[in-house]
Amino acid sequence: MAFHPVAEPAGSVSATTALIQAAIDRCHSDGGGLVVLVGGRRFVCGTLHLRSGVELLLESGCVLAASRDQADFQERAFGGEYGGSSGSFLILAEDCQNVAITGPGTIDGDSLAWMKGWRDPEGRYIRDPKDWRPRGIGLYFCSGVRLEQFTMRDIAQWTIHLTGCDDVVCHALTIRNRLDVPNCDGIDPDRCRNVRISDCHIEAGDDGIVLKNTRQFAGRGDCTDIVISNCTIVSTSAGLKIGTESHGDFRRIAMTGCVIRGSHRGLAIQLRDHGTVEDILFANCLIETRHFHGGWWGHGEPVAITAMPRDGSTVPGRIRRVRLAGLMLRGENGIVIHGNDRAPIEDLTLDGIDLEIEQRSRWPGGQLDLRPRFGAEHGGSEPHPNPGVLLRHGRNLTLRHVAVRWRGTPQPWWSHAIDAADIVGLEMSACTGIAGKAGLPAVLRQRCTAEDG
């Protein structure tokens, strides 16, 4: 196995980039092996291209830092059935086999260098990016991918984007992005298969881990056979999410044993396109959510599963065979399960759910956030009472051992423990809880039947 150490940065950003790239290219030409960035050094560079058979090892104390000059990055266009996409990455791999990035060193994206101010008038909650900003790691159409035991911090946009990849391991990664930088998702598997993400810690100013089927890469397969386990996540949007880009199917996905805290939304499925989401398991997670600035999607829901048309031409897909079990939830809002009249949510089970609702932040509740949503008067987030569990437009929904509790000062937007409407086949057993507002029944059913048919 070839071994290529890079002991010192060169005299300029372009020279350092060329030095590391030459080591990667030589290692690939030698049949594969290790390229080692030596510990205790800071390497500032532009785009690096990873090659098949190469492991990029960042030793302890090593920092691989993004240049502050756009000219040091290579804009890469990727073809696709619908025109593809383009972007610039600090590390990029295309059509590679058996590639790896390992630690324990650090990749620094220097995100504040790519911000120009604030989007919110208070100047505290959402930064305003410049017209261009680099991304972190982009792996396109690769197989045999291993990302292990390194840290990424202050990435300006999309930390790790995996597109059309097969056989991926992401293990023991630490991602610490700023919570006020938009679109700096943690890990984004996009049309990927056989993915295992485990034992990671992620802080992201957007979704922590989000599965996508983007329109641009329709010929690259769907998201299937994915396991996410034992991760800790903090997010100003959703901790773990499927969607919104759902131009293909999501199948056989398990998210288990994770802790999500301080997040705008916990577990989410946002189906907005024609894809199908089925055979999904969320289990044994601890989740704490809160309200936050309205510019971030979400409204403090520990669980939000929604199916809405993205635009007027969308024929909605289906969400079916979803099981949520063994969840301990604490939030400023309740659970939202919301289909639509053309795409009811089917065969969904809530089993062993402990939900506690308490207002703790300064941000008010009383909203139902279904963004993005076609034809919505309020852009998709609208005034609405907040029950413990909201069920809309479903078929064969089962609630077992669901407990709803309200804590602290009662809020004017609190309502029923369970509020169900337009459900065909609603089964509830061993559920407990009272309404959050005096005088309301614990359970409200409208246009619901107990059995399908």
Tab-separated table of C-alpha atoms in Angstrom:
chain	number	residue	atom	x	y	z
A	1	MET	CA	0.000	0.000	0.000
A	2	ALA	CA	1.389	3.393	-0.977
A	3	PHE	CA	2.046	5.961	1.770
A	4	HIS	CA	2.289	9.638	0.838
A	5	PRO	CA	2.791	12.091	3.727
A	6	VAL	CA	2.309	15.839	3.261
A	7	ALA	CA	4.361	17.359	6.060
A	8	GLU	CA	4.143	21.113	5.439
A	9	PRO	CA	1.863	23.534	3.558
A	10	ALA	CA	3.405	25.310	0.591
A	11	GLY	CA	3.936	29.049	0.280
A	12	SER	CA	0.480	29.924	-1.112
A	13	VAL	CA	-3.048	28.546	-1.243
A	14	SER	CA	-2.683	27.449	-4.849
A	15	ALA	CA	0.692	25.811	-4.149
A	16	THR	CA	-0.678	23.968	-1.097
A	17	THR	CA	-3.670	22.762	-3.109
A	18	ALA	CA	-1.354	21.534	-5.863
A	19	LEU	CA	0.931	19.825	-3.338
A	20	ILE	CA	-1.882	17.811	-1.729
A	21	GLN	CA	-3.491	17.051	-5.098
A	22	ALA	CA	-0.198	15.721	-6.444
A	23	ALA	CA	0.079	13.371	-3.461
A	24	ILE	CA	-3.477	12.105	-4.071
A	25	ASP	CA	-2.782	11.570	-7.785
A	26	ARG	CA	0.465	9.712	-7.110
A	27	CYS	CA	-1.205	7.494	-4.545
A	28	HIS	CA	-3.952	6.624	-7.028
A	29	SER	CA	-1.364	5.894	-9.759
A	30	ASP	CA	0.481	3.586	-7.349
A	31	GLY	CA	-2.657	1.481	-6.917
A	32	GLY	CA	-4.078	3.223	-3.859
A	33	GLY	CA	-3.086	3.791	-0.266
A	34	LEU	CA	-2.766	6.603	2.271
A	35	VAL	CA	-2.267	10.315	1.802
A	36	VAL	CA	-1.453	11.704	5.237
A	37	LEU	CA	-1.750	15.343	6.236
A	38	VAL	CA	0.667	15.541	9.152
A	39	GLY	CA	-0.597	16.608	12.564
A	40	GLY	CA	0.000	20.068	13.982
A	41	ARG	CA	-0.188	21.790	10.578
A	42	ARG	CA	-2.822	24.039	8.975
A	43	PHE	CA	-3.286	23.462	5.239
A	44	VAL	CA	-5.317	26.208	3.514
A	45	CYS	CA	-6.446	25.149	0.056
A	46	GLY	CA	-9.088	25.148	-2.649
A	47	THR	CA	-10.796	22.207	-4.324
A	48	LEU	CA	-9.166	18.792	-3.890
A	49	HIS	CA	-10.171	15.806	-6.048
A	50	LEU	CA	-10.172	12.466	-4.276
A	51	ARG	CA	-9.337	9.400	-6.419
A	52	SER	CA	-10.269	5.714	-6.332
A	53	GLY	CA	-8.376	3.649	-3.792
A	54	VAL	CA	-7.154	6.662	-1.835
A	55	GLU	CA	-7.649	7.304	1.879
A	56	LEU	CA	-7.058	10.906	2.957
A	57	LEU	CA	-5.928	10.730	6.590
A	58	LEU	CA	-5.975	13.888	8.713
A	59	GLU	CA	-3.710	13.330	11.681
A	60	SER	CA	-4.459	14.674	15.146
A	61	GLY	CA	-3.969	18.448	15.256
A	62	CYS	CA	-4.122	18.779	11.481
A	63	VAL	CA	-6.524	21.378	10.026
A	64	LEU	CA	-7.546	21.344	6.370
A	65	ALA	CA	-9.027	24.822	5.900
A	66	ALA	CA	-11.030	26.307	3.046
A	67	SER	CA	-9.539	29.241	1.189
A	68	ARG	CA	-11.323	32.602	1.436
A	69	ASP	CA	-10.907	33.212	-2.298
A	70	GLN	CA	-13.545	31.896	-4.704
A	71	ALA	CA	-10.892	31.625	-7.424
A	72	ASP	CA	-9.289	28.726	-5.517
A	73	PHE	CA	-12.385	26.553	-5.968
A	74	GLN	CA	-13.420	24.707	-9.092
A	75	GLU	CA	-17.026	24.966	-10.149
A	76	ARG	CA	-18.185	21.534	-11.234
A	77	ALA	CA	-21.255	20.855	-13.338
A	78	PHE	CA	-22.919	17.454	-13.006
A	79	GLY	CA	-25.166	16.201	-15.755
A	80	GLY	CA	-28.579	14.756	-15.008
A	81	GLU	CA	-31.878	13.860	-16.573
A	82	TYR	CA	-33.181	17.350	-15.752
A	83	GLY	CA	-30.044	19.348	-16.388
A	84	GLY	CA	-27.971	18.282	-13.382
A	85	SER	CA	-26.515	20.808	-11.001
A	86	SER	CA	-23.308	22.634	-10.219
A	87	GLY	CA	-21.347	23.458	-7.111
A	88	SER	CA	-17.908	23.937	-5.634
A	89	PHE	CA	-16.492	21.744	-2.888
A	90	LEU	CA	-13.438	21.702	-0.701
A	91	ILE	CA	-13.167	17.930	-1.310
A	92	LEU	CA	-14.789	16.287	-4.347
A	93	ALA	CA	-14.890	12.712	-5.615
A	94	GLU	CA	-16.640	11.559	-8.817
A	95	ASP	CA	-17.195	8.016	-10.052
A	96	CYS	CA	-14.715	6.626	-7.531
A	97	GLN	CA	-14.467	3.261	-5.816
A	98	ASN	CA	-13.082	2.597	-2.340
A	99	VAL	CA	-12.410	6.113	-1.176
A	100	ALA	CA	-12.027	7.285	2.410
A	101	ILE	CA	-11.496	10.365	4.536
A	102	THR	CA	-10.425	9.607	8.098
A	103	GLY	CA	-9.348	11.503	11.178
A	104	PRO	CA	-8.919	12.534	13.897
A	105	GLY	CA	-8.021	15.873	12.240
A	106	THR	CA	-10.318	18.777	11.328
A	107	ILE	CA	-11.817	20.322	8.180
A	108	ASP	CA	-12.594	24.042	8.632
A	109	GLY	CA	-14.980	25.786	6.220
A	110	ASP	CA	-14.549	29.349	7.624
A	111	SER	CA	-18.275	30.004	7.117
A	112	LEU	CA	-18.344	33.618	8.321
A	113	ALA	CA	-16.060	34.575	5.425
A	114	TRP	CA	-19.002	33.787	3.123
A	115	MET	CA	-21.671	35.774	4.981
A	116	LYS	CA	-22.581	39.400	4.270
A	117	GLY	CA	-25.030	40.272	7.040
A	118	TRP	CA	-28.335	39.125	8.490
A	119	ARG	CA	-31.633	38.082	6.938
A	120	ASP	CA	-33.731	38.769	10.030
A	121	PRO	CA	-34.340	42.372	11.132
A	122	GLU	CA	-33.142	41.612	14.666
A	123	GLY	CA	-29.750	40.617	13.277
A	124	ARG	CA	-29.430	37.611	15.523
A	125	TYR	CA	-31.004	34.486	14.053
A	126	ILE	CA	-30.339	33.921	10.326
A	127	ARG	CA	-27.225	35.120	8.554
A	128	ASP	CA	-27.371	36.268	4.940
A	129	PRO	CA	-24.915	34.396	2.681
A	130	LYS	CA	-23.021	35.966	-0.171
A	131	ASP	CA	-24.136	35.077	-3.680
A	132	TRP	CA	-21.519	32.323	-3.822
A	133	ARG	CA	-20.151	30.053	-1.096
A	134	PRO	CA	-18.254	26.749	-1.140
A	135	ARG	CA	-19.559	23.437	0.138
A	136	GLY	CA	-17.729	20.888	2.234
A	137	ILE	CA	-17.409	17.330	0.914
A	138	GLY	CA	-19.129	16.190	-2.288
A	139	LEU	CA	-19.111	12.505	-3.256
A	140	TYR	CA	-20.857	11.797	-6.552
A	141	PHE	CA	-21.620	8.335	-7.945
A	142	CYS	CA	-19.076	6.580	-5.728
A	143	SER	CA	-19.068	3.136	-4.126
A	144	GLY	CA	-17.212	1.827	-1.109
A	145	VAL	CA	-17.152	5.177	0.733
A	146	ARG	CA	-15.754	5.477	4.245
A	147	LEU	CA	-15.873	8.709	6.284
A	148	GLU	CA	-14.640	8.168	9.824
A	149	GLN	CA	-13.503	9.946	12.974
A	150	PHE	CA	-12.782	13.453	11.757
A	151	THR	CA	-14.299	16.839	12.623
A	152	MET	CA	-15.901	19.369	10.285
A	153	ARG	CA	-16.580	22.860	11.562
A	154	ASP	CA	-18.008	26.131	10.256
A	155	ILE	CA	-18.963	24.805	6.827
A	156	ALA	CA	-20.667	27.472	4.719
A	157	GLN	CA	-23.112	25.219	2.852
A	158	TRP	CA	-24.000	21.482	2.751
A	159	THR	CA	-21.341	19.833	4.872
A	160	ILE	CA	-21.368	16.310	3.364
A	161	HIS	CA	-23.361	15.697	0.172
A	162	LEU	CA	-23.507	12.081	-1.020
A	163	THR	CA	-25.156	11.735	-4.437
A	164	GLY	CA	-25.881	8.460	-6.213
A	165	CYS	CA	-23.512	6.550	-3.927
A	166	ASP	CA	-23.589	2.887	-2.882
A	167	ASP	CA	-22.070	1.208	0.197
A	168	VAL	CA	-21.373	4.218	2.423
A	169	VAL	CA	-20.152	4.310	6.030
A	170	CYS	CA	-20.186	7.547	8.034
A	171	HIS	CA	-18.920	6.756	11.519
A	172	ALA	CA	-17.885	8.806	14.570
A	173	LEU	CA	-17.945	12.138	12.723
A	174	THR	CA	-18.208	15.446	14.563
A	175	ILE	CA	-19.882	18.307	12.688
A	176	ARG	CA	-20.030	21.682	14.439
A	177	ASN	CA	-21.530	24.307	12.179
A	178	ARG	CA	-22.962	27.645	13.183
A	179	LEU	CA	-26.659	27.440	14.007
A	180	ASP	CA	-27.352	30.802	12.339
A	181	VAL	CA	-25.914	29.884	8.895
A	182	PRO	CA	-28.653	28.630	6.526
A	183	ASN	CA	-28.297	25.514	4.348
A	184	CYS	CA	-25.315	24.117	6.224
A	185	ASP	CA	-26.967	20.682	6.579
A	186	GLY	CA	-24.894	18.024	8.274
A	187	ILE	CA	-25.097	14.873	6.106
A	188	ASP	CA	-27.244	14.661	2.937
A	189	PRO	CA	-27.525	11.213	1.306
A	190	ASP	CA	-29.143	11.942	-2.066
A	191	ARG	CA	-30.290	8.924	-4.131
A	192	CYS	CA	-27.972	6.663	-2.148
A	193	ARG	CA	-28.126	2.966	-1.261
A	194	ASN	CA	-26.718	0.826	1.540
A	195	VAL	CA	-25.771	3.715	3.824
A	196	ARG	CA	-24.788	3.347	7.488
A	197	ILE	CA	-24.468	6.514	9.587
A	198	SER	CA	-23.559	5.898	13.218
A	199	ASP	CA	-22.141	7.480	16.374
A	200	CYS	CA	-21.951	10.999	14.941
A	201	HIS	CA	-22.448	14.353	16.669
A	202	ILE	CA	-23.962	17.052	14.454
A	203	GLU	CA	-24.752	20.741	15.041
A	204	ALA	CA	-26.220	22.382	11.936
A	205	GLY	CA	-27.983	25.569	10.921
A	206	ASP	CA	-30.472	23.521	8.906
A	207	ASP	CA	-31.235	19.795	8.895
A	208	GLY	CA	-28.901	17.476	10.782
A	209	ILE	CA	-29.208	14.377	8.566
A	210	VAL	CA	-31.566	14.598	5.606
A	211	LEU	CA	-32.319	12.042	2.886
A	212	LYS	CA	-33.147	13.397	-0.560
A	213	ASN	CA	-34.130	12.279	-4.041
A	214	THR	CA	-33.346	15.364	-6.072
A	215	ARG	CA	-34.921	15.911	-9.464
A	216	GLN	CA	-31.614	16.580	-11.209
A	217	PHE	CA	-30.268	13.062	-10.663
A	218	ALA	CA	-33.382	11.048	-11.482
A	219	GLY	CA	-31.349	8.408	-13.322
A	220	ARG	CA	-29.188	7.601	-10.284
A	221	GLY	CA	-31.636	5.447	-8.331
A	222	ASP	CA	-33.544	6.027	-5.098
A	223	CYS	CA	-32.758	6.232	-1.372
A	224	THR	CA	-32.967	2.648	-0.091
A	225	ASP	CA	-31.540	0.474	2.672
A	226	ILE	CA	-30.307	3.178	5.039
A	227	VAL	CA	-29.573	2.891	8.774
A	228	ILE	CA	-28.933	5.887	11.041
A	229	SER	CA	-28.108	5.068	14.660
A	230	ASN	CA	-26.651	6.401	17.906
A	231	CYS	CA	-26.254	10.003	16.789
A	232	THR	CA	-26.627	13.234	18.789
A	233	ILE	CA	-28.020	16.211	16.871
A	234	VAL	CA	-28.743	19.922	17.391
A	235	SER	CA	-30.493	21.721	14.514
A	236	THR	CA	-32.318	24.953	13.746
A	237	SER	CA	-34.523	22.934	11.404
A	238	ALA	CA	-35.072	19.131	11.534
A	239	GLY	CA	-32.778	16.735	13.339
A	240	LEU	CA	-33.535	13.697	11.141
A	241	LYS	CA	-35.516	14.171	7.941
A	242	ILE	CA	-36.712	12.535	4.744
A	243	GLY	CA	-37.466	15.087	1.977
A	244	THR	CA	-38.507	17.633	0.886
A	245	GLU	CA	-36.833	16.667	-2.406
A	246	SER	CA	-38.876	13.518	-3.128
A	247	HIS	CA	-38.626	12.965	-6.890
A	248	GLY	CA	-37.933	9.276	-6.228
A	249	ASP	CA	-38.756	6.620	-3.641
A	250	PHE	CA	-37.474	6.117	-0.077
A	251	ARG	CA	-37.606	2.525	1.136
A	252	ARG	CA	-36.302	0.421	4.018
A	253	ILE	CA	-34.954	3.161	6.262
A	254	ALA	CA	-34.325	2.853	10.020
A	255	MET	CA	-33.423	5.718	12.359
A	256	THR	CA	-32.803	4.457	15.889
A	257	GLY	CA	-31.179	5.316	19.196
A	258	CYS	CA	-30.628	9.013	18.469
A	259	VAL	CA	-30.787	12.042	20.779
A	260	ILE	CA	-32.059	15.310	19.260
A	261	ARG	CA	-32.113	18.462	21.372
A	262	GLY	CA	-32.532	22.227	21.002
A	263	SER	CA	-34.013	21.718	17.548
A	264	HIS	CA	-36.878	23.337	15.653
A	265	ARG	CA	-38.185	19.923	14.617
A	266	GLY	CA	-37.185	16.394	15.621
A	267	LEU	CA	-38.111	13.566	13.237
A	268	ALA	CA	-39.624	14.607	9.909
A	269	ILE	CA	-40.908	13.244	6.643
A	270	GLN	CA	-41.755	16.001	4.161
A	271	LEU	CA	-43.141	14.491	0.968
A	272	ARG	CA	-43.664	17.235	-1.613
A	273	ASP	CA	-43.170	15.441	-4.947
A	274	HIS	CA	-44.262	12.206	-6.649
A	275	GLY	CA	-42.042	9.757	-4.740
A	276	THR	CA	-43.191	7.048	-2.344
A	277	VAL	CA	-41.967	6.820	1.259
A	278	GLU	CA	-42.489	3.330	2.726
A	279	ASP	CA	-41.127	0.837	5.247
A	280	ILE	CA	-39.726	3.432	7.623
A	281	LEU	CA	-38.795	2.910	11.290
A	282	PHE	CA	-38.121	5.586	13.912
A	283	ALA	CA	-37.374	3.948	17.249
A	284	ASN	CA	-35.870	4.490	20.708
A	285	CYS	CA	-35.064	8.178	20.362
A	286	LEU	CA	-35.017	11.034	22.896
A	287	ILE	CA	-36.115	14.333	21.364
A	288	GLU	CA	-36.384	17.875	22.718
A	289	THR	CA	-37.676	20.653	20.447
A	290	ARG	CA	-38.415	24.345	20.723
A	291	HIS	CA	-39.913	27.237	18.823
A	292	PHE	CA	-37.459	29.428	16.982
A	293	HIS	CA	-37.384	32.248	14.430
A	294	GLY	CA	-40.035	31.723	11.718
A	295	GLY	CA	-37.460	31.908	8.938
A	296	TRP	CA	-36.445	28.348	9.821
A	297	TRP	CA	-38.873	25.593	8.778
A	298	GLY	CA	-40.522	23.878	11.711
A	299	HIS	CA	-42.498	24.964	14.731
A	300	GLY	CA	-41.233	22.966	17.654
A	301	GLU	CA	-42.743	19.617	16.573
A	302	PRO	CA	-40.943	16.539	17.946
A	303	VAL	CA	-42.441	14.588	15.021
A	304	ALA	CA	-43.791	16.025	11.745
A	305	ILE	CA	-44.895	13.724	8.912
A	306	THR	CA	-46.583	15.584	6.062
A	307	ALA	CA	-47.555	15.005	2.429
A	308	MET	CA	-48.354	18.128	0.393
A	309	PRO	CA	-48.064	19.087	-3.295
A	310	ARG	CA	-45.034	21.261	-3.956
A	311	ASP	CA	-46.713	23.082	-6.843
A	312	GLY	CA	-49.831	23.044	-8.973
A	313	SER	CA	-48.530	20.319	-11.289
A	314	THR	CA	-47.487	17.864	-8.563
A	315	VAL	CA	-49.303	14.560	-8.249
A	316	PRO	CA	-48.523	13.733	-4.605
A	317	GLY	CA	-46.751	10.510	-3.759
A	318	ARG	CA	-47.521	8.212	-0.828
A	319	ILE	CA	-46.299	7.800	2.749
A	320	ARG	CA	-47.081	4.313	4.043
A	321	ARG	CA	-45.920	1.622	6.425
A	322	VAL	CA	-44.265	3.950	8.935
A	323	ARG	CA	-43.673	2.900	12.540
A	324	LEU	CA	-42.655	5.189	15.413
A	325	ALA	CA	-41.919	3.309	18.626
A	326	GLY	CA	-40.303	3.950	21.986
A	327	LEU	CA	-39.962	7.726	21.666
A	328	MET	CA	-39.512	10.104	24.610
A	329	LEU	CA	-40.539	13.546	23.374
A	330	ARG	CA	-40.405	16.953	25.024
A	331	GLY	CA	-41.286	20.007	22.989
A	332	GLU	CA	-43.115	23.289	22.648
A	333	ASN	CA	-45.497	21.738	20.111
A	334	GLY	CA	-47.066	18.366	19.507
A	335	ILE	CA	-46.879	15.619	16.902
A	336	VAL	CA	-48.149	16.467	13.400
A	337	ILE	CA	-49.292	13.704	11.005
A	338	HIS	CA	-50.864	15.464	8.000
A	339	GLY	CA	-51.634	14.026	4.575
A	340	ASN	CA	-53.890	15.541	1.946
A	341	ASP	CA	-57.091	14.453	0.252
A	342	ARG	CA	-55.229	12.998	-2.754
A	343	ALA	CA	-52.460	11.356	-0.725
A	344	PRO	CA	-53.573	10.210	2.734
A	345	ILE	CA	-50.875	8.871	5.031
A	346	GLU	CA	-51.350	5.100	5.260
A	347	ASP	CA	-50.537	2.330	7.736
A	348	LEU	CA	-48.777	4.477	10.310
A	349	THR	CA	-48.291	3.352	13.923
A	350	LEU	CA	-47.406	5.359	17.028
A	351	ASP	CA	-46.494	2.887	19.779
A	352	GLY	CA	-44.990	3.696	23.160
A	353	ILE	CA	-44.829	7.483	22.759
A	354	ASP	CA	-44.292	9.702	25.801
A	355	LEU	CA	-44.969	13.358	24.908
A	356	GLU	CA	-44.559	16.339	27.220
A	357	ILE	CA	-45.430	19.853	25.990
A	358	GLU	CA	-44.154	22.962	27.758
A	359	GLN	CA	-43.581	26.524	26.566
A	360	ARG	CA	-39.991	27.487	27.361
A	361	SER	CA	-38.804	29.930	24.673
A	362	ARG	CA	-39.918	33.472	23.966
A	363	TRP	CA	-41.327	32.510	20.559
A	364	PRO	CA	-45.130	32.030	20.476
A	365	GLY	CA	-46.882	28.895	19.249
A	366	GLY	CA	-50.231	28.598	17.525
A	367	GLN	CA	-48.903	27.791	14.047
A	368	LEU	CA	-49.219	24.800	11.714
A	369	ASP	CA	-46.102	24.748	9.535
A	370	LEU	CA	-46.586	22.767	6.308
A	371	ARG	CA	-43.912	24.523	4.252
A	372	PRO	CA	-43.274	24.170	1.360
A	373	ARG	CA	-46.908	23.926	0.312
A	374	PHE	CA	-48.622	24.949	-2.920
A	375	GLY	CA	-51.496	27.403	-2.741
A	376	ALA	CA	-51.176	28.207	0.965
A	377	GLU	CA	-52.434	31.636	1.924
A	378	HIS	CA	-49.710	32.140	4.521
A	379	GLY	CA	-46.874	30.545	2.576
A	380	GLY	CA	-47.444	27.188	4.232
A	381	SER	CA	-47.306	28.219	7.893
A	382	GLU	CA	-50.656	29.348	9.207
A	383	PRO	CA	-52.373	30.114	12.525
A	384	HIS	CA	-53.741	26.923	14.090
A	385	PRO	CA	-54.285	25.519	17.590
A	386	ASN	CA	-51.604	23.057	18.698
A	387	PRO	CA	-52.888	19.715	20.033
A	388	GLY	CA	-50.726	16.982	21.482
A	389	VAL	CA	-51.231	14.796	18.398
A	390	LEU	CA	-52.682	16.233	15.173
A	391	LEU	CA	-53.963	13.688	12.630
A	392	ARG	CA	-55.262	14.754	9.211
A	393	HIS	CA	-56.066	12.779	6.053
A	394	GLY	CA	-54.946	9.270	6.902
A	395	ARG	CA	-55.852	5.638	6.382
A	396	ASN	CA	-55.261	2.867	8.913
A	397	LEU	CA	-53.565	4.849	11.672
A	398	THR	CA	-52.850	3.150	15.003
A	399	LEU	CA	-52.043	4.833	18.333
A	400	ARG	CA	-50.993	2.538	21.199
A	401	HIS	CA	-49.643	3.581	24.578
A	402	VAL	CA	-49.441	7.268	23.604
A	403	ALA	CA	-49.246	9.582	26.648
A	404	VAL	CA	-49.714	13.368	26.359
A	405	ARG	CA	-48.864	15.741	29.243
A	406	TRP	CA	-48.913	19.530	29.463
A	407	ARG	CA	-46.452	21.326	31.754
A	408	GLY	CA	-46.051	24.866	33.022
A	409	THR	CA	-48.244	27.871	32.264
A	410	PRO	CA	-51.179	27.031	29.953
A	411	GLN	CA	-50.881	28.705	26.550
A	412	PRO	CA	-53.807	30.058	24.509
A	413	TRP	CA	-52.913	27.890	21.485
A	414	TRP	CA	-52.939	24.596	23.415
A	415	SER	CA	-55.867	22.343	22.534
A	416	HIS	CA	-56.850	18.657	22.590
A	417	ALA	CA	-54.578	15.798	23.546
A	418	ILE	CA	-55.515	14.130	20.227
A	419	ASP	CA	-57.202	15.946	17.327
A	420	ALA	CA	-58.109	13.660	14.411
A	421	ALA	CA	-60.003	14.476	11.221
A	422	ASP	CA	-60.581	12.697	7.905
A	423	ILE	CA	-59.087	9.382	9.014
A	424	VAL	CA	-60.343	6.099	7.588
A	425	GLY	CA	-59.444	3.362	10.022
A	426	LEU	CA	-58.362	4.999	13.311
A	427	GLU	CA	-57.451	2.672	16.177
A	428	MET	CA	-56.495	3.958	19.622
A	429	SER	CA	-55.676	1.857	22.666
A	430	ALA	CA	-54.107	2.573	26.060
A	431	CYS	CA	-53.688	6.280	25.242
A	432	THR	CA	-53.699	8.793	28.108
A	433	GLY	CA	-53.856	12.566	28.450
A	434	ILE	CA	-56.146	15.536	28.902
A	435	ALA	CA	-56.701	18.638	26.807
A	436	GLY	CA	-54.256	21.482	27.203
A	437	LYS	CA	-57.086	23.987	27.498
A	438	ALA	CA	-59.897	23.816	30.030
A	439	GLY	CA	-63.293	22.914	28.645
A	440	LEU	CA	-62.045	20.975	25.621
A	441	PRO	CA	-62.397	17.204	25.277
A	442	ALA	CA	-59.209	15.181	25.454
A	443	VAL	CA	-59.931	13.590	22.063
A	444	LEU	CA	-61.615	15.278	19.113
A	445	ARG	CA	-62.665	13.114	16.156
A	446	GLN	CA	-64.153	14.572	12.999
A	447	ARG	CA	-65.048	12.500	9.944
A	448	CYS	CA	-63.178	9.466	11.300
A	449	THR	CA	-64.069	5.780	11.121
A	450	ALA	CA	-62.810	3.042	13.403
A	451	GLU	CA	-62.113	0.541	10.634
A	452	ASP	CA	-61.087	0.789	7.014
A	453	GLY	CA	-64.210	0.028	4.984
